[in-house]
Amino acid sequence: MADWQEITGGITAPRGYQAAGITAGLKPSGLPDLALIFSEVEAIAAGVFTTSQVKAACVEYCRQRLQAKQSARAILCNAGQANAATGTQGYLDTLESALAIAQALNILSESVLLASTGVIGQRIKMDALRSGIPKVVAALSETGSDAAAGAIITTDLVTKSIALETTISDRPVRIGGIAKGSGMIHPNMATMLAFVTCDAVVSPHLWQQMLARAADRSFNSITVDGDTSTNDSLIALANGQSRTPAIIEWGAEAEKLEAMLTAVCQHLAKAIARDGEGATCLIEVEVTGAHDELSARQIARTIAGSSLVKSAIFGRDPNWGRIAAAAGRAGVPFEQENLQIKLGDFLMLENGQPLEFDRAAASAYLKKASVGAYLQQDTVLISVNVGNGYGVGKAWGCDLSYDYVKINAEYTT
């Protein structure tokens, strides 16, 4: 059993946080497009960002800010324009954005972190942003998480939010998060964004380590289409307002906090994968028997990202050969005579040998997932064993439908 419980409130569930989301006129659709997350006190800040050589201005800005100072009070996110590949002026727009929101909040600009999402190559509509900043500050609320979650999405069909609570030193500690992402999802830390808040007291070094490991086991283990974005960002704040003793070294309390942080990130990551453009179900791949966790995750991610596997799932075709082929090309050595493959409860390959199974029933299993309740009964489970090692890893993806091509063929038109 998990040592925490789910609660309401999203990113404003932890103590000392407010959030807001408004319509500033950045999106042509007229939908909400400017979000703000604010900590009442200076918070320890950590981040994991895209490894793409083409990085958005906000990514470069945040990386520099966090290298200089591992704390922040505000995260401002605009939707509509990615502000990536926009040259010097795009970076100047980022600096102006940070200064403007800092002045409106009466904090230092060094305490502001930024994120952007939208069309690559388009600068932020600065006139709309300037006029929107006083409005988003005025809208800040301790119940503003849902509004913020709605203001960061682009092609997403649903918002993504979670909050969990545990007990540390007999006091409640909470972690909340929101995320966006539907296409361009194949992170290496897709315009994938995730923001996490926490009220624990934790050292900057530990918080960054925890976030990096949580990212590897969540956002870096999902794929929709194999495309890494220019804007992928995961930013986490910890403001200490739970008033628990400081966690400054590895131990039981640090382990509990990281486990809950990972659970929050995994929930958001699975929500992103399930909301893949045109998707009808979530695919969860678990690989066991590998040499180590990294190897297991690599095989799982390769299977989850295979266009052939994804297409077969959409076609409700229990074609295990595509799973085997993807596992074999993952770049991880294993003996094929040890390979075992299961689709749900259907054992299809054992000790490298094909088995008879009920194809009609297996196809029905895939069909059932496509109409199942969101993030509950809509998951196709693929289990793969490659040997006798201790490595276990998971990855998540979604099926590949006709609508994915339609959505992305018309993205800017």
CSV table of C-alpha atoms in Angstrom, one decimal:
chain,number,residue,atom,x,y,z
A,1,MET,CA,0.0,0.0,0.0
A,2,ALA,CA,1.2,3.5,-0.8
A,3,ASP,CA,2.2,5.6,2.2
A,4,TRP,CA,0.1,8.5,1.1
A,5,GLN,CA,-3.4,9.4,0.0
A,6,GLU,CA,-4.9,11.4,-2.9
A,7,ILE,CA,-6.4,14.8,-1.9
A,8,THR,CA,-8.0,17.6,-3.8
A,9,GLY,CA,-6.4,21.0,-4.7
A,10,GLY,CA,-3.7,20.2,-7.3
A,11,ILE,CA,-0.8,22.6,-7.1
A,12,THR,CA,-2.5,24.7,-4.4
A,13,ALA,CA,-3.0,21.8,-2.1
A,14,PRO,CA,0.4,22.2,-0.4
A,15,ARG,CA,0.5,25.1,2.1
A,16,GLY,CA,1.6,28.5,1.0
A,17,TYR,CA,0.8,28.4,-2.7
A,18,GLN,CA,-1.6,30.3,-4.9
A,19,ALA,CA,-2.3,29.9,-8.6
A,20,ALA,CA,-4.3,31.5,-11.4
A,21,GLY,CA,-5.2,31.1,-15.1
A,22,ILE,CA,-6.7,33.7,-17.3
A,23,THR,CA,-7.4,34.6,-20.9
A,24,ALA,CA,-4.9,37.2,-22.0
A,25,GLY,CA,-5.4,37.0,-25.8
A,26,LEU,CA,-2.3,34.9,-26.6
A,27,LYS,CA,-4.2,32.1,-28.2
A,28,PRO,CA,-6.2,32.7,-31.4
A,29,SER,CA,-9.0,30.5,-30.0
A,30,GLY,CA,-9.7,32.9,-27.2
A,31,LEU,CA,-9.3,30.2,-24.6
A,32,PRO,CA,-7.3,30.6,-21.3
A,33,ASP,CA,-3.6,31.1,-22.1
A,34,LEU,CA,-1.7,32.6,-19.1
A,35,ALA,CA,-1.0,30.8,-15.9
A,36,LEU,CA,0.8,31.8,-12.7
A,37,ILE,CA,1.9,29.7,-9.7
A,38,PHE,CA,3.1,31.7,-6.7
A,39,SER,CA,4.6,30.7,-3.4
A,40,GLU,CA,4.0,33.0,-0.4
A,41,VAL,CA,7.7,32.5,0.6
A,42,GLU,CA,10.9,31.8,-1.2
A,43,ALA,CA,10.9,28.1,-2.2
A,44,ILE,CA,13.7,25.7,-3.1
A,45,ALA,CA,13.5,25.2,-6.8
A,46,ALA,CA,14.6,22.4,-9.1
A,47,GLY,CA,14.2,21.7,-12.8
A,48,VAL,CA,14.7,19.2,-15.5
A,49,PHE,CA,14.6,20.4,-19.1
A,50,THR,CA,14.7,19.3,-22.7
A,51,THR,CA,18.1,18.0,-24.0
A,52,SER,CA,17.3,19.2,-27.5
A,53,GLN,CA,19.9,21.4,-29.1
A,54,VAL,CA,17.1,23.8,-30.1
A,55,LYS,CA,15.8,25.1,-26.8
A,56,ALA,CA,13.1,27.7,-26.2
A,57,ALA,CA,14.1,31.0,-24.7
A,58,CYS,CA,12.3,30.1,-21.4
A,59,VAL,CA,14.4,26.9,-21.1
A,60,GLU,CA,17.6,28.8,-21.5
A,61,TYR,CA,16.4,31.4,-19.0
A,62,CYS,CA,15.4,28.8,-16.4
A,63,ARG,CA,18.6,26.8,-16.7
A,64,GLN,CA,20.6,30.0,-16.1
A,65,ARG,CA,18.4,31.1,-13.2
A,66,LEU,CA,18.6,27.8,-11.4
A,67,GLN,CA,22.3,27.6,-11.9
A,68,ALA,CA,22.7,31.0,-10.2
A,69,LYS,CA,20.1,30.5,-7.5
A,70,GLN,CA,18.2,27.3,-6.5
A,71,SER,CA,15.1,29.1,-5.3
A,72,ALA,CA,12.1,30.9,-6.7
A,73,ARG,CA,8.7,32.2,-5.8
A,74,ALA,CA,6.8,32.4,-9.1
A,75,ILE,CA,6.3,30.4,-12.3
A,76,LEU,CA,4.7,32.2,-15.2
A,77,CYS,CA,3.5,30.1,-18.2
A,78,ASN,CA,2.1,31.4,-21.5
A,79,ALA,CA,0.3,29.2,-24.0
A,80,GLY,CA,0.0,30.0,-27.7
A,81,GLN,CA,3.5,30.7,-28.7
A,82,ALA,CA,6.5,28.5,-27.9
A,83,ASN,CA,9.0,31.4,-28.2
A,84,ALA,CA,11.5,28.8,-29.5
A,85,ALA,CA,13.9,29.5,-32.4
A,86,THR,CA,13.0,33.2,-32.1
A,87,GLY,CA,16.6,34.5,-31.7
A,88,THR,CA,17.8,37.4,-29.6
A,89,GLN,CA,14.5,39.1,-29.5
A,90,GLY,CA,12.8,36.0,-28.2
A,91,TYR,CA,15.2,35.9,-25.3
A,92,LEU,CA,14.7,39.7,-24.6
A,93,ASP,CA,10.9,39.0,-24.5
A,94,THR,CA,11.6,36.4,-21.9
A,95,LEU,CA,13.6,38.8,-19.8
A,96,GLU,CA,10.9,41.4,-20.1
A,97,SER,CA,8.3,38.8,-19.0
A,98,ALA,CA,10.2,37.9,-15.9
A,99,LEU,CA,10.7,41.5,-14.9
A,100,ALA,CA,7.1,42.4,-15.5
A,101,ILE,CA,5.6,39.6,-13.4
A,102,ALA,CA,8.2,40.3,-10.7
A,103,GLN,CA,7.3,44.0,-10.5
A,104,ALA,CA,3.6,43.0,-10.4
A,105,LEU,CA,4.2,40.6,-7.5
A,106,ASN,CA,6.8,42.9,-5.8
A,107,ILE,CA,9.5,40.3,-5.8
A,108,LEU,CA,12.9,40.0,-7.4
A,109,SER,CA,13.0,39.0,-11.1
A,110,GLU,CA,15.6,36.4,-10.1
A,111,SER,CA,12.8,34.6,-8.2
A,112,VAL,CA,10.7,34.1,-11.4
A,113,LEU,CA,10.8,31.0,-13.5
A,114,LEU,CA,9.2,30.9,-17.0
A,115,ALA,CA,7.6,28.4,-19.4
A,116,SER,CA,6.0,28.7,-22.8
A,117,THR,CA,4.1,26.4,-25.1
A,118,GLY,CA,2.6,26.7,-28.5
A,119,VAL,CA,3.9,27.0,-32.1
A,120,ILE,CA,7.7,26.9,-32.6
A,121,GLY,CA,9.1,30.0,-34.3
A,122,GLN,CA,6.5,32.4,-32.9
A,123,ARG,CA,7.4,35.0,-30.3
A,124,ILE,CA,5.2,35.7,-27.4
A,125,LYS,CA,2.5,38.3,-28.1
A,126,MET,CA,4.0,40.8,-25.7
A,127,ASP,CA,1.2,43.4,-25.8
A,128,ALA,CA,-1.2,40.7,-24.7
A,129,LEU,CA,1.2,39.4,-22.1
A,130,ARG,CA,1.8,42.9,-20.7
A,131,SER,CA,-1.9,43.6,-20.3
A,132,GLY,CA,-2.5,40.1,-18.9
A,133,ILE,CA,0.0,40.2,-16.1
A,134,PRO,CA,-2.0,42.5,-13.8
A,135,LYS,CA,-5.0,40.3,-14.4
A,136,VAL,CA,-3.4,37.0,-13.6
A,137,VAL,CA,-1.8,38.5,-10.5
A,138,ALA,CA,-5.2,39.8,-9.3
A,139,ALA,CA,-6.7,36.3,-10.0
A,140,LEU,CA,-4.3,34.5,-7.7
A,141,SER,CA,-6.1,32.2,-5.3
A,142,GLU,CA,-5.6,29.3,-3.0
A,143,THR,CA,-8.1,27.4,-5.1
A,144,GLY,CA,-6.7,28.5,-8.5
A,145,SER,CA,-5.1,25.2,-9.5
A,146,ASP,CA,-7.8,24.1,-12.0
A,147,ALA,CA,-7.7,27.5,-13.7
A,148,ALA,CA,-3.9,27.3,-14.0
A,149,ALA,CA,-4.1,23.8,-15.4
A,150,GLY,CA,-6.6,25.0,-18.0
A,151,ALA,CA,-4.5,27.9,-19.1
A,152,ILE,CA,-1.3,25.9,-20.0
A,153,ILE,CA,-2.9,23.4,-22.4
A,154,THR,CA,-2.8,23.5,-26.2
A,155,THR,CA,-4.0,20.5,-28.1
A,156,ASP,CA,-4.8,18.6,-24.9
A,157,LEU,CA,-8.3,17.3,-24.6
A,158,VAL,CA,-8.2,17.3,-20.8
A,159,THR,CA,-6.4,19.1,-18.0
A,160,LYS,CA,-4.0,17.1,-15.9
A,161,SER,CA,-3.7,17.5,-12.1
A,162,ILE,CA,-3.0,15.6,-8.9
A,163,ALA,CA,-2.3,16.1,-5.2
A,164,LEU,CA,-1.0,13.7,-2.6
A,165,GLU,CA,-0.5,13.9,1.2
A,166,THR,CA,1.7,11.9,3.5
A,167,THR,CA,3.0,12.3,7.1
A,168,ILE,CA,6.5,13.2,8.0
A,169,SER,CA,7.5,13.8,11.7
A,170,ASP,CA,3.8,13.6,12.6
A,171,ARG,CA,2.9,16.5,10.3
A,172,PRO,CA,1.1,16.4,6.9
A,173,VAL,CA,3.2,17.0,3.9
A,174,ARG,CA,1.7,17.6,0.5
A,175,ILE,CA,2.8,17.5,-3.1
A,176,GLY,CA,0.7,18.8,-6.0
A,177,GLY,CA,1.2,19.0,-9.7
A,178,ILE,CA,-0.3,20.1,-13.0
A,179,ALA,CA,0.9,19.2,-16.5
A,180,LYS,CA,0.2,19.7,-20.2
A,181,GLY,CA,1.1,17.6,-23.2
A,182,SER,CA,-0.6,15.7,-26.0
A,183,GLY,CA,1.7,15.8,-29.0
A,184,MET,CA,5.5,16.1,-29.4
A,185,ILE,CA,5.9,13.7,-26.5
A,186,HIS,CA,9.1,11.7,-26.3
A,187,PRO,CA,11.0,13.7,-23.5
A,188,ASN,CA,14.7,13.5,-22.8
A,189,MET,CA,15.0,15.3,-19.5
A,190,ALA,CA,6.0,17.3,-26.1
A,191,THR,CA,5.7,20.6,-25.8
A,192,MET,CA,5.5,18.9,-22.4
A,193,LEU,CA,5.3,21.1,-19.3
A,194,ALA,CA,4.9,20.0,-15.7
A,195,PHE,CA,4.8,22.1,-12.5
A,196,VAL,CA,5.1,20.6,-9.0
A,197,THR,CA,4.6,22.2,-5.6
A,198,CYS,CA,5.6,20.8,-2.2
A,199,ASP,CA,5.5,22.2,1.3
A,200,ALA,CA,8.3,20.1,2.8
A,201,VAL,CA,11.6,21.5,3.9
A,202,VAL,CA,14.3,19.9,1.8
A,203,SER,CA,17.8,20.9,0.8
A,204,PRO,CA,18.3,22.2,-2.8
A,205,HIS,CA,20.8,19.4,-3.6
A,206,LEU,CA,18.4,16.6,-2.5
A,207,TRP,CA,15.4,18.2,-4.2
A,208,GLN,CA,17.2,18.4,-7.5
A,209,GLN,CA,18.3,14.8,-7.2
A,210,MET,CA,14.8,13.6,-6.3
A,211,LEU,CA,13.3,15.4,-9.2
A,212,ALA,CA,15.8,14.1,-11.7
A,213,ARG,CA,15.2,10.5,-10.6
A,214,ALA,CA,11.4,11.0,-10.6
A,215,ALA,CA,11.6,12.4,-14.1
A,216,ASP,CA,13.4,9.4,-15.3
A,217,ARG,CA,10.7,7.1,-13.9
A,218,SER,CA,7.9,9.2,-15.2
A,219,PHE,CA,8.2,11.9,-17.9
A,220,ASN,CA,11.3,10.3,-19.4
A,221,SER,CA,9.4,7.0,-19.7
A,222,ILE,CA,6.5,8.2,-21.8
A,223,THR,CA,6.1,8.6,-25.5
A,224,VAL,CA,3.4,9.5,-27.9
A,225,ASP,CA,5.1,10.2,-31.2
A,226,GLY,CA,8.8,10.0,-30.8
A,227,ASP,CA,9.3,13.8,-31.0
A,228,THR,CA,11.1,15.7,-28.3
A,229,SER,CA,10.0,19.3,-28.0
A,230,THR,CA,12.1,22.5,-27.7
A,231,ASN,CA,10.2,23.5,-24.6
A,232,ASP,CA,10.0,20.3,-22.3
A,233,SER,CA,10.2,21.6,-18.7
A,234,LEU,CA,9.6,20.1,-15.3
A,235,ILE,CA,9.9,22.6,-12.5
A,236,ALA,CA,9.3,21.8,-8.8
A,237,LEU,CA,9.1,24.1,-5.8
A,238,ALA,CA,9.4,23.2,-2.1
A,239,ASN,CA,8.6,26.1,0.2
A,240,GLY,CA,8.9,24.5,3.7
A,241,GLN,CA,5.5,25.6,4.9
A,242,SER,CA,4.6,22.2,6.4
A,243,ARG,CA,7.0,23.2,9.2
A,244,THR,CA,8.5,19.7,9.3
A,245,PRO,CA,12.2,19.2,10.2
A,246,ALA,CA,14.5,19.9,7.2
A,247,ILE,CA,15.4,16.9,5.1
A,248,ILE,CA,19.1,17.5,4.3
A,249,GLU,CA,20.4,13.9,3.8
A,250,TRP,CA,19.2,10.6,2.5
A,251,GLY,CA,17.2,8.5,4.9
A,252,ALA,CA,13.7,7.2,5.5
A,253,GLU,CA,12.0,10.6,5.3
A,254,ALA,CA,13.8,11.6,2.1
A,255,GLU,CA,12.9,8.2,0.6
A,256,LYS,CA,9.2,8.7,1.5
A,257,LEU,CA,9.2,12.2,0.0
A,258,GLU,CA,10.9,11.1,-3.2
A,259,ALA,CA,8.4,8.2,-3.5
A,260,MET,CA,5.5,10.5,-3.3
A,261,LEU,CA,7.1,13.0,-5.7
A,262,THR,CA,7.6,10.1,-8.2
A,263,ALA,CA,4.0,9.0,-7.8
A,264,VAL,CA,2.8,12.6,-8.6
A,265,CYS,CA,5.1,12.7,-11.6
A,266,GLN,CA,4.0,9.2,-12.8
A,267,HIS,CA,0.3,10.2,-12.6
A,268,LEU,CA,0.9,13.3,-14.6
A,269,ALA,CA,3.0,11.4,-17.1
A,270,LYS,CA,0.4,8.7,-17.6
A,271,ALA,CA,-2.2,11.4,-18.1
A,272,ILE,CA,-0.1,13.0,-20.8
A,273,ALA,CA,0.5,9.7,-22.6
A,274,ARG,CA,-3.2,8.8,-22.4
A,275,ASP,CA,-4.1,12.2,-23.9
A,276,GLY,CA,-1.9,11.7,-26.9
A,277,GLU,CA,-3.3,13.3,-30.0
A,278,GLY,CA,-6.0,11.0,-31.4
A,279,ALA,CA,-5.3,8.3,-28.8
A,280,THR,CA,-8.0,5.8,-27.6
A,281,CYS,CA,-6.2,4.1,-24.8
A,282,LEU,CA,-3.1,4.1,-22.6
A,283,ILE,CA,-0.3,1.5,-23.1
A,284,GLU,CA,1.7,0.5,-20.1
A,285,VAL,CA,4.8,-1.7,-20.7
A,286,GLU,CA,6.5,-3.4,-17.8
A,287,VAL,CA,9.9,-5.1,-18.5
A,288,THR,CA,11.4,-7.5,-15.9
A,289,GLY,CA,14.5,-9.7,-15.8
A,290,ALA,CA,16.9,-7.1,-17.2
A,291,HIS,CA,20.4,-6.4,-15.9
A,292,ASP,CA,19.3,-3.2,-14.2
A,293,GLU,CA,16.5,-0.6,-14.1
A,294,LEU,CA,17.9,1.6,-16.8
A,295,SER,CA,18.1,-1.4,-19.3
A,296,ALA,CA,14.5,-2.4,-18.4
A,297,ARG,CA,13.2,1.1,-18.9
A,298,GLN,CA,15.0,1.3,-22.3
A,299,ILE,CA,13.3,-1.8,-23.5
A,300,ALA,CA,10.0,-0.7,-22.2
A,301,ARG,CA,10.2,2.7,-23.7
A,302,THR,CA,11.2,1.2,-27.1
A,303,ILE,CA,8.2,-1.0,-27.1
A,304,ALA,CA,5.8,1.8,-26.0
A,305,GLY,CA,7.3,4.1,-28.7
A,306,SER,CA,7.1,1.6,-31.6
A,307,SER,CA,4.8,2.9,-34.3
A,308,LEU,CA,4.0,-0.7,-35.3
A,309,VAL,CA,3.1,-1.7,-31.8
A,310,LYS,CA,1.0,1.4,-31.4
A,311,SER,CA,-0.8,0.9,-34.7
A,312,ALA,CA,-1.5,-2.8,-33.8
A,313,ILE,CA,-3.1,-1.7,-30.5
A,314,PHE,CA,-5.3,0.8,-32.3
A,315,GLY,CA,-6.3,-1.9,-34.8
A,316,ARG,CA,-7.1,-4.2,-31.9
A,317,ASP,CA,-4.6,-6.7,-33.4
A,318,PRO,CA,-2.8,-8.8,-30.7
A,319,ASN,CA,0.3,-9.0,-32.9
A,320,TRP,CA,3.0,-9.9,-30.3
A,321,GLY,CA,5.6,-10.2,-33.0
A,322,ARG,CA,5.8,-6.4,-33.1
A,323,ILE,CA,6.4,-6.3,-29.4
A,324,ALA,CA,9.2,-8.9,-29.7
A,325,ALA,CA,10.8,-6.9,-32.6
A,326,ALA,CA,10.7,-3.7,-30.6
A,327,ALA,CA,12.3,-5.3,-27.6
A,328,GLY,CA,15.0,-6.8,-29.7
A,329,ARG,CA,16.1,-3.4,-31.2
A,330,ALA,CA,16.1,-1.5,-27.9
A,331,GLY,CA,19.9,-1.8,-27.8
A,332,VAL,CA,19.9,-3.9,-24.6
A,333,PRO,CA,21.5,-7.4,-24.8
A,334,PHE,CA,19.4,-10.4,-23.7
A,335,GLU,CA,19.0,-14.0,-24.8
A,336,GLN,CA,15.9,-14.4,-27.0
A,337,GLU,CA,15.3,-17.9,-25.6
A,338,ASN,CA,14.5,-16.2,-22.3
A,339,LEU,CA,11.9,-13.8,-23.8
A,340,GLN,CA,8.3,-13.9,-22.5
A,341,ILE,CA,5.5,-11.7,-23.7
A,342,LYS,CA,2.0,-11.2,-22.2
A,343,LEU,CA,-0.8,-8.9,-23.4
A,344,GLY,CA,-3.0,-8.4,-20.4
A,345,ASP,CA,-3.6,-11.9,-19.1
A,346,PHE,CA,-2.8,-13.6,-22.4
A,347,LEU,CA,0.6,-15.4,-22.4
A,348,MET,CA,1.8,-15.3,-26.1
A,349,LEU,CA,5.5,-16.2,-25.9
A,350,GLU,CA,7.3,-18.3,-23.4
A,351,ASN,CA,11.0,-19.1,-23.4
A,352,GLY,CA,11.3,-17.6,-26.8
A,353,GLN,CA,8.6,-20.0,-28.2
A,354,PRO,CA,5.2,-18.9,-29.5
A,355,LEU,CA,2.1,-20.2,-27.7
A,356,GLU,CA,-1.5,-20.8,-28.7
A,357,PHE,CA,-3.8,-18.2,-27.3
A,358,ASP,CA,-7.4,-17.0,-27.9
A,359,ARG,CA,-6.9,-14.3,-30.5
A,360,ALA,CA,-10.5,-13.2,-30.5
A,361,ALA,CA,-10.5,-12.8,-26.7
A,362,ALA,CA,-7.2,-10.9,-26.9
A,363,SER,CA,-8.6,-8.5,-29.5
A,364,ALA,CA,-11.7,-8.0,-27.3
A,365,TYR,CA,-9.3,-7.1,-24.5
A,366,LEU,CA,-7.9,-4.3,-26.6
A,367,LYS,CA,-11.3,-3.1,-27.7
A,368,LYS,CA,-12.5,-3.0,-24.1
A,369,ALA,CA,-9.6,-0.7,-23.1
A,370,SER,CA,-10.5,1.7,-25.9
A,371,VAL,CA,-13.9,2.4,-24.2
A,372,GLY,CA,-12.7,2.1,-20.6
A,373,ALA,CA,-13.0,4.8,-18.0
A,374,TYR,CA,-10.2,7.4,-18.3
A,375,LEU,CA,-7.0,6.3,-16.5
A,376,GLN,CA,-8.8,3.4,-14.9
A,377,GLN,CA,-10.1,0.7,-17.3
A,378,ASP,CA,-8.5,2.2,-20.4
A,379,THR,CA,-5.0,0.7,-20.1
A,380,VAL,CA,-3.5,-2.0,-22.2
A,381,LEU,CA,-0.9,-3.9,-20.2
A,382,ILE,CA,2.1,-5.4,-22.0
A,383,SER,CA,4.4,-7.5,-19.8
A,384,VAL,CA,7.8,-8.6,-21.1
A,385,ASN,CA,10.5,-10.7,-19.3
A,386,VAL,CA,14.0,-10.9,-20.8
A,387,GLY,CA,15.9,-13.0,-18.2
A,388,ASN,CA,16.8,-13.5,-14.6
A,389,GLY,CA,18.1,-10.1,-13.8
A,390,TYR,CA,16.8,-7.7,-11.1
A,391,GLY,CA,16.1,-4.8,-13.4
A,392,VAL,CA,12.4,-3.7,-13.6
A,393,GLY,CA,11.2,-0.8,-15.6
A,394,LYS,CA,8.0,0.7,-16.9
A,395,ALA,CA,7.1,3.0,-19.8
A,396,TRP,CA,3.8,4.5,-21.0
A,397,GLY,CA,2.5,5.4,-24.4
A,398,CYS,CA,-0.7,5.4,-26.4
A,399,ASP,CA,-2.1,3.9,-29.5
A,400,LEU,CA,-1.6,5.6,-32.9
A,401,SER,CA,-4.8,6.5,-34.7
A,402,TYR,CA,-5.8,8.1,-37.9
A,403,ASP,CA,-6.6,11.3,-36.0
A,404,TYR,CA,-3.0,11.8,-35.0
A,405,VAL,CA,-2.1,12.5,-38.6
A,406,LYS,CA,-5.1,14.8,-39.1
A,407,ILE,CA,-4.4,16.8,-36.0
A,408,ASN,CA,-0.8,17.4,-36.8
A,409,ALA,CA,-1.2,17.9,-40.6
A,410,GLU,CA,-3.4,20.8,-39.8
A,411,TYR,CA,-1.6,22.2,-36.7
A,412,THR,CA,-0.7,25.6,-38.1
A,413,THR,CA,-3.4,25.9,-40.8
